[in-house]
PDB file of C-alpha atoms in Angstrom:
ATOM      1  CA  MET V   1      -0.077  -0.376  -0.225  1.00  0.00           C
ATOM      2  CA  GLY V   2       1.350   3.368  -0.776  1.00  0.00           C
ATOM      3  CA  HIS V   3       1.545   6.281   1.817  1.00  0.00           C
ATOM      4  CA  LYS V   4      -0.948   8.910   1.785  1.00  0.00           C
ATOM      5  CA  ILE V   5      -0.372  12.740   2.333  1.00  0.00           C
ATOM      6  CA  GLY V   6       0.351  13.179   6.194  1.00  0.00           C
ATOM      7  CA  GLY V   7       2.314   9.603   6.861  1.00  0.00           C
ATOM      8  CA  PRO V   8       0.990   6.311   6.464  1.00  0.00           C
ATOM      9  CA  SER V   9      -2.487   5.703   7.172  1.00  0.00           C
ATOM     10  CA  VAL V  10      -4.435   3.515  10.076  1.00  0.00           C
ATOM     11  CA  THR V  11      -4.883   0.550   7.852  1.00  0.00           C
ATOM     12  CA  ASP V  12      -0.930   1.123   6.106  1.00  0.00           C
ATOM     13  CA  LEU V  13      -0.169   0.120  10.115  1.00  0.00           C
ATOM     14  CA  ILE V  14      -2.403  -2.090  10.632  1.00  0.00           C
ATOM     15  CA  ALA V  15      -1.372  -4.445   7.632  1.00  0.00           C
ATOM     16  CA  THR V  16       2.563  -3.440   8.865  1.00  0.00           C
ATOM     17  CA  GLN V  17       2.242  -4.911  11.993  1.00  0.00           C
ATOM     18  CA  SER V  18      -0.192  -8.196  11.026  1.00  0.00           C
ATOM     19  CA  GLU V  19       2.749  -8.310   9.394  1.00  0.00           C
ATOM     20  CA  ASN V  20       4.351  -9.634  12.837  1.00  0.00           C
ATOM     21  CA  LEU V  21       2.317 -12.017  13.375  1.00  0.00           C
ATOM     22  CA  THR V  22       3.692 -14.410  10.645  1.00  0.00           C
ATOM     23  CA  ARG V  23       7.080 -13.848  11.995  1.00  0.00           C
ATOM     24  CA  ALA V  24       5.985 -14.537  15.543  1.00  0.00           C
ATOM     25  CA  ALA V  25       4.007 -17.876  14.517  1.00  0.00           C
ATOM     26  CA  THR V  26       7.377 -18.943  12.169  1.00  0.00           C
ATOM     27  CA  MET V  27      10.122 -18.611  14.900  1.00  0.00           C
ATOM     28  CA  LEU V  28       7.528 -20.606  17.762  1.00  0.00           C
ATOM     29  CA  THR V  29       7.522 -23.329  14.966  1.00  0.00           C
ATOM     30  CA  ASN V  30      11.354 -23.121  15.007  1.00  0.00           C
ATOM     31  CA  LEU V  31      11.119 -23.098  18.610  1.00  0.00           C
ATOM     32  CA  VAL V  32       9.142 -26.452  18.683  1.00  0.00           C
ATOM     33  CA  GLN V  33      10.754 -28.191  15.372  1.00  0.00           C
ATOM     34  CA  ALA V  34      14.512 -27.199  17.458  1.00  0.00           C
ATOM     35  CA  GLU V  35      16.084 -29.838  20.360  1.00  0.00           C
ATOM     36  CA  PRO V  36      15.829 -28.693  23.604  1.00  0.00           C
ATOM     37  CA  ARG V  37      19.653 -27.250  23.846  1.00  0.00           C
ATOM     38  CA  VAL V  38      18.695 -24.414  21.529  1.00  0.00           C
ATOM     39  CA  ARG V  39      15.523 -23.460  22.377  1.00  0.00           C
ATOM     40  CA  GLU V  40      16.476 -20.851  24.290  1.00  0.00           C
ATOM     41  CA  ASP V  41      17.825 -18.767  21.730  1.00  0.00           C
ATOM     42  CA  ILE V  42      15.273 -19.212  19.684  1.00  0.00           C
ATOM     43  CA  ASN V  43      12.781 -17.495  22.266  1.00  0.00           C
ATOM     44  CA  ALA V  44      15.623 -15.001  22.796  1.00  0.00           C
ATOM     45  CA  LYS V  45      14.485 -13.707  19.356  1.00  0.00           C
ATOM     46  CA  LEU V  46      10.721 -14.943  19.520  1.00  0.00           C
ATOM     47  CA  HIS V  47      10.922 -11.929  23.055  1.00  0.00           C
ATOM     48  CA  ALA V  48      11.916  -9.371  20.134  1.00  0.00           C
ATOM     49  CA  ILE V  49       9.573 -10.273  17.593  1.00  0.00           C
ATOM     50  CA  GLU V  50       7.597  -9.579  20.781  1.00  0.00           C
ATOM     51  CA  ASN V  51       8.588  -5.883  21.505  1.00  0.00           C
ATOM     52  CA  GLU V  52       8.272  -4.818  17.773  1.00  0.00           C
ATOM     53  CA  ALA V  53       4.949  -5.536  17.762  1.00  0.00           C
ATOM     54  CA  ASP V  54       4.329  -3.857  21.037  1.00  0.00           C
ATOM     55  CA  GLU V  55       6.171  -0.545  19.216  1.00  0.00           C
ATOM     56  CA  ALA V  56       3.874  -1.304  15.794  1.00  0.00           C
ATOM     57  CA  THR V  57       1.113  -1.460  18.571  1.00  0.00           C
ATOM     58  CA  HIS V  58       1.494   1.907  20.215  1.00  0.00           C
ATOM     59  CA  THR V  59       2.314   3.145  16.614  1.00  0.00           C
ATOM     60  CA  VAL V  60      -0.768   2.316  15.289  1.00  0.00           C
ATOM     61  CA  LEU V  61      -3.059   3.304  18.644  1.00  0.00           C
ATOM     62  CA  LYS V  62      -1.462   6.871  18.682  1.00  0.00           C
ATOM     63  CA  LYS V  63      -2.601   6.945  15.265  1.00  0.00           C
ATOM     64  CA  ILE V  64      -6.163   6.141  15.416  1.00  0.00           C
ATOM     65  CA  ASN V  65      -6.621   8.498  18.915  1.00  0.00           C
ATOM     66  CA  SER V  66      -4.295  11.694  16.852  1.00  0.00           C
ATOM     67  CA  SER V  67      -7.089  10.779  13.904  1.00  0.00           C
ATOM     68  CA  PHE V  68     -10.688  13.071  13.107  1.00  0.00           C
ATOM     69  CA  VAL V  69     -11.150  10.911   9.892  1.00  0.00           C
ATOM     70  CA  LEU V  70     -10.963   7.221  10.470  1.00  0.00           C
ATOM     71  CA  PRO V  71     -11.850   4.988   7.221  1.00  0.00           C
ATOM     72  CA  TYR V  72     -14.390   2.709  10.261  1.00  0.00           C
ATOM     73  CA  ASP V  73     -15.223   3.128  13.905  1.00  0.00           C
ATOM     74  CA  ARG V  74     -12.581   4.406  16.054  1.00  0.00           C
ATOM     75  CA  GLU V  75     -13.821   1.723  18.850  1.00  0.00           C
ATOM     76  CA  ASP V  76     -13.753  -1.565  15.592  1.00  0.00           C
ATOM     77  CA  LEU V  77      -9.590   0.284  14.825  1.00  0.00           C
ATOM     78  CA  PHE V  78      -9.219  -0.413  18.606  1.00  0.00           C
ATOM     79  CA  ASN V  79      -9.896  -3.955  18.733  1.00  0.00           C
ATOM     80  CA  LEU V  80      -8.432  -4.769  15.672  1.00  0.00           C
ATOM     81  CA  THR V  81      -4.998  -3.665  16.905  1.00  0.00           C
ATOM     82  CA  SER V  82      -5.436  -4.267  20.340  1.00  0.00           C
ATOM     83  CA  ILE V  83      -6.368  -8.518  19.423  1.00  0.00           C
ATOM     84  CA  ILE V  84      -3.439  -8.380  16.947  1.00  0.00           C
ATOM     85  CA  ASP V  85      -1.266  -7.636  19.460  1.00  0.00           C
ATOM     86  CA  ASP V  86      -3.123 -10.007  21.853  1.00  0.00           C
ATOM     87  CA  CYS V  87      -2.525 -13.241  19.431  1.00  0.00           C
ATOM     88  CA  ILE V  88       1.467 -12.650  19.246  1.00  0.00           C
ATOM     89  CA  ASP V  89       1.765 -11.927  23.133  1.00  0.00           C
ATOM     90  CA  MET V  90      -0.010 -15.322  23.125  1.00  0.00           C
ATOM     91  CA  ILE V  91       2.385 -16.844  20.830  1.00  0.00           C
ATOM     92  CA  ASP V  92       5.398 -15.571  22.477  1.00  0.00           C
ATOM     93  CA  GLU V  93       3.852 -17.009  26.185  1.00  0.00           C
ATOM     94  CA  ALA V  94       3.761 -20.309  24.412  1.00  0.00           C
ATOM     95  CA  GLY V  95       7.275 -20.132  23.206  1.00  0.00           C
ATOM     96  CA  ASP V  96       8.349 -18.558  26.791  1.00  0.00           C
ATOM     97  CA  ASN V  97       6.267 -21.859  29.177  1.00  0.00           C
ATOM     98  CA  ILE V  98       8.058 -24.603  26.357  1.00  0.00           C
ATOM     99  CA  VAL V  99      11.175 -22.723  28.115  1.00  0.00           C
ATOM    100  CA  LEU V 100      10.514 -22.513  31.140  1.00  0.00           C
ATOM    101  CA  TYR V 101       8.723 -25.787  31.778  1.00  0.00           C
ATOM    102  CA  GLY V 102      12.117 -27.572  30.039  1.00  0.00           C
ATOM    103  CA  VAL V 103       9.235 -29.410  27.781  1.00  0.00           C
ATOM    104  CA  ASP V 104      11.135 -31.806  25.422  1.00  0.00           C
ATOM    105  CA  GLU V 105       9.330 -33.399  22.925  1.00  0.00           C
ATOM    106  CA  LEU V 106       5.924 -32.178  22.176  1.00  0.00           C
ATOM    107  CA  PRO V 107       3.251 -34.505  20.689  1.00  0.00           C
ATOM    108  CA  GLU V 108       2.786 -34.203  17.010  1.00  0.00           C
ATOM    109  CA  LYS V 109      -1.020 -32.961  18.117  1.00  0.00           C
ATOM    110  CA  ALA V 110       0.889 -29.946  19.804  1.00  0.00           C
ATOM    111  CA  ILE V 111       3.262 -29.952  16.638  1.00  0.00           C
ATOM    112  CA  LYS V 112      -0.640 -29.730  14.913  1.00  0.00           C
ATOM    113  CA  LEU V 113      -2.053 -27.069  16.637  1.00  0.00           C
ATOM    114  CA  VAL V 114       1.408 -24.723  15.981  1.00  0.00           C
ATOM    115  CA  GLY V 115       0.622 -25.237  12.231  1.00  0.00           C
ATOM    116  CA  ILE V 116      -2.474 -24.095  12.546  1.00  0.00           C
ATOM    117  CA  ILE V 117      -1.327 -20.618  14.308  1.00  0.00           C
ATOM    118  CA  SER V 118       0.572 -20.240  11.513  1.00  0.00           C
ATOM    119  CA  GLU V 119      -2.056 -20.742   9.135  1.00  0.00           C
ATOM    120  CA  CYS V 120      -4.231 -18.102  11.129  1.00  0.00           C
ATOM    121  CA  ALA V 121      -1.487 -15.937  11.036  1.00  0.00           C
ATOM    122  CA  GLN V 122      -0.767 -15.680   7.357  1.00  0.00           C
ATOM    123  CA  SER V 123      -4.481 -15.497   6.821  1.00  0.00           C
ATOM    124  CA  THR V 124      -4.907 -12.549   8.999  1.00  0.00           C
ATOM    125  CA  GLU V 125      -1.794 -10.696   7.142  1.00  0.00           C
ATOM    126  CA  ASP V 126      -2.860 -10.991   3.961  1.00  0.00           C
ATOM    127  CA  ALA V 127      -5.999  -9.864   5.286  1.00  0.00           C
ATOM    128  CA  MET V 128      -4.954  -7.339   7.102  1.00  0.00           C
ATOM    129  CA  GLN V 129      -2.936  -6.095   4.081  1.00  0.00           C
ATOM    130  CA  HIS V 130      -6.582  -5.398   2.317  1.00  0.00           C
ATOM    131  CA  LEU V 131      -8.424  -3.799   5.114  1.00  0.00           C
ATOM    132  CA  ASP V 132      -8.962  -0.465   3.700  1.00  0.00           C
ATOM    133  CA  LYS V 133     -11.521  -2.384   1.105  1.00  0.00           C
ATOM    134  CA  ILE V 134     -14.027  -4.995   2.904  1.00  0.00           C
ATOM    135  CA  THR V 135     -14.328  -6.869  -0.475  1.00  0.00           C
ATOM    136  CA  GLU V 136     -15.407 -10.597  -0.554  1.00  0.00           C
ATOM    137  CA  LYS V 137     -12.751 -12.134   0.112  1.00  0.00           C
ATOM    138  CA  MET V 138     -12.814 -10.432   3.550  1.00  0.00           C
ATOM    139  CA  ARG V 139     -15.830 -12.689   4.074  1.00  0.00           C
ATOM    140  CA  ALA V 140     -13.821 -15.593   2.856  1.00  0.00           C
ATOM    141  CA  PHE V 141     -11.393 -14.271   5.978  1.00  0.00           C
ATOM    142  CA  TRP V 142     -13.169 -14.927   8.710  1.00  0.00           C
ATOM    143  CA  VAL V 143     -14.885 -17.771   7.194  1.00  0.00           C
ATOM    144  CA  GLY V 144     -11.693 -19.667   7.428  1.00  0.00           C
ATOM    145  CA  ILE V 145     -10.490 -18.297  10.682  1.00  0.00           C
ATOM    146  CA  ASN V 146     -13.340 -19.490  12.049  1.00  0.00           C
ATOM    147  CA  GLN V 147     -13.349 -23.249  10.357  1.00  0.00           C
ATOM    148  CA  LEU V 148      -9.531 -23.527  11.473  1.00  0.00           C
ATOM    149  CA  GLU V 149     -10.354 -22.020  14.910  1.00  0.00           C
ATOM    150  CA  ASN V 150     -13.550 -24.960  14.977  1.00  0.00           C
ATOM    151  CA  HIS V 151     -10.108 -28.297  13.723  1.00  0.00           C
ATOM    152  CA  GLY V 152      -8.256 -25.838  16.926  1.00  0.00           C
ATOM    153  CA  ASP V 153     -10.888 -27.280  19.551  1.00  0.00           C
ATOM    154  CA  THR V 154     -10.158 -30.725  18.060  1.00  0.00           C
ATOM    155  CA  VAL V 155      -7.180 -31.125  18.245  1.00  0.00           C
ATOM    156  CA  TYR V 156      -7.012 -29.306  21.561  1.00  0.00           C
ATOM    157  CA  ARG V 157      -9.336 -31.372  23.219  1.00  0.00           C
ATOM    158  CA  SER V 158      -8.152 -34.528  21.769  1.00  0.00           C
ATOM    159  CA  ILE V 159      -4.848 -33.572  23.221  1.00  0.00           C
ATOM    160  CA  ILE V 160      -6.053 -32.757  26.883  1.00  0.00           C
ATOM    161  CA  SER V 161      -7.918 -36.672  26.458  1.00  0.00           C
ATOM    162  CA  ASP V 162      -4.733 -38.619  25.398  1.00  0.00           C
ATOM    163  CA  LEU V 163      -2.775 -36.126  28.680  1.00  0.00           C
ATOM    164  CA  PHE V 164      -5.492 -37.528  31.110  1.00  0.00           C
ATOM    165  CA  ASN V 165      -6.386 -41.304  29.684  1.00  0.00           C
ATOM    166  CA  ASP V 166      -2.555 -42.297  29.790  1.00  0.00           C
ATOM    167  CA  PRO V 167      -1.702 -44.099  32.257  1.00  0.00           C
ATOM    168  CA  GLU V 168       2.379 -44.134  32.484  1.00  0.00           C
ATOM    169  CA  ALA V 169       2.345 -40.293  32.191  1.00  0.00           C
ATOM    170  CA  GLU V 170       3.791 -38.029  35.139  1.00  0.00           C
ATOM    171  CA  PRO V 171       1.822 -35.768  36.708  1.00  0.00           C
ATOM    172  CA  MET V 172       4.180 -33.382  36.723  1.00  0.00           C
ATOM    173  CA  LYS V 173       4.437 -33.864  32.260  1.00  0.00           C
ATOM    174  CA  VAL V 174       1.018 -33.691  32.379  1.00  0.00           C
ATOM    175  CA  LEU V 175       0.395 -30.414  33.815  1.00  0.00           C
ATOM    176  CA  LYS V 176       3.766 -29.061  31.610  1.00  0.00           C
ATOM    177  CA  MET V 177       2.470 -29.538  28.305  1.00  0.00           C
ATOM    178  CA  LYS V 178      -1.246 -28.614  29.300  1.00  0.00           C
ATOM    179  CA  PHE V 179       0.362 -24.797  29.819  1.00  0.00           C
ATOM    180  CA  VAL V 180       1.645 -25.188  26.941  1.00  0.00           C
ATOM    181  CA  VAL V 181      -1.073 -26.244  24.467  1.00  0.00           C
ATOM    182  CA  ASP V 182      -3.380 -23.534  26.208  1.00  0.00           C
ATOM    183  CA  CYS V 183      -1.499 -21.229  24.871  1.00  0.00           C
ATOM    184  CA  PHE V 184      -1.661 -22.500  21.818  1.00  0.00           C
ATOM    185  CA  GLU V 185      -5.376 -23.249  22.496  1.00  0.00           C
ATOM    186  CA  ALA V 186      -5.938 -19.756  23.649  1.00  0.00           C
ATOM    187  CA  ALA V 187      -3.892 -17.930  21.002  1.00  0.00           C
ATOM    188  CA  ILE V 188      -6.238 -19.427  17.937  1.00  0.00           C
ATOM    189  CA  ASP V 189      -9.166 -17.547  20.015  1.00  0.00           C
ATOM    190  CA  ARG V 190      -7.810 -14.977  19.550  1.00  0.00           C
ATOM    191  CA  PHE V 191      -7.721 -14.815  15.842  1.00  0.00           C
ATOM    192  CA  GLU V 192     -11.274 -15.891  16.347  1.00  0.00           C
ATOM    193  CA  ASN V 193     -11.789 -12.708  17.529  1.00  0.00           C
ATOM    194  CA  LEU V 194     -10.048 -10.827  15.625  1.00  0.00           C
ATOM    195  CA  ALA V 195     -11.582 -12.326  12.375  1.00  0.00           C
ATOM    196  CA  ALA V 196     -15.017 -11.313  13.957  1.00  0.00           C
ATOM    197  CA  VAL V 197     -14.001  -7.558  14.663  1.00  0.00           C
ATOM    198  CA  VAL V 198     -13.419  -7.126  10.588  1.00  0.00           C
ATOM    199  CA  GLU V 199     -16.473  -9.070  10.572  1.00  0.00           C
ATOM    200  CA  THR V 200     -18.299  -7.016  12.093  1.00  0.00           C
ATOM    201  CA  ILE V 201     -17.007  -3.337  10.807  1.00  0.00           C
ATOM    202  CA  ALA V 202     -17.719  -5.196   7.527  1.00  0.00           C
ATOM    203  CA  ILE V 203     -20.852  -5.340   8.456  1.00  0.00           C
ATOM    204  CA  LYS V 204     -20.942  -1.679   9.348  1.00  0.00           C
ATOM    205  CA  GLU V 205     -19.825  -0.386   6.283  1.00  0.00           C
ATOM    206  CA  ASN V 206     -22.461  -2.567   4.335  1.00  0.00           C
TER     207      ASN V 206
END
């Protein structure tokens, strides 16, 4: 998107902010696929992305606060920006939990949840690049995110069932893994919240 007179527009800035979603999701993917001994270094890179994302969020909020004319409802734009930040925070927290709790190998289904997070992140970034004009593509976006969230719920419930029905599982390891997958699920839920805000904007525009 080209910059307008007076600097980038609010939608330009949200598009830039959303790029941190895929950066964070990619780093989380790297972290879960890495050997435990190198995860701390990767987690530090994830923290750095989260810090940059915070700065991008403040930039967007400042623009919303200082603009008299906005493309959409001010509260919707605030919510959208805040939830993008929440998604990145949850991805960062998931990485933290893996490292802090010394989680070793993650089950295949947990890796699948990380894949769903990555799909949500990429889909959201793509959609935010076209936020200045609500089209039919946007409907495909929130429908797609809802489907991913439903799939994520199914995988999450299956993981929890596996964890608590394994008679040989060590209670502490079960608890640690639950902390991790809870964060994965929370991140996916926040993407659904984000998609709902976009849907609200679309309804108001029609």
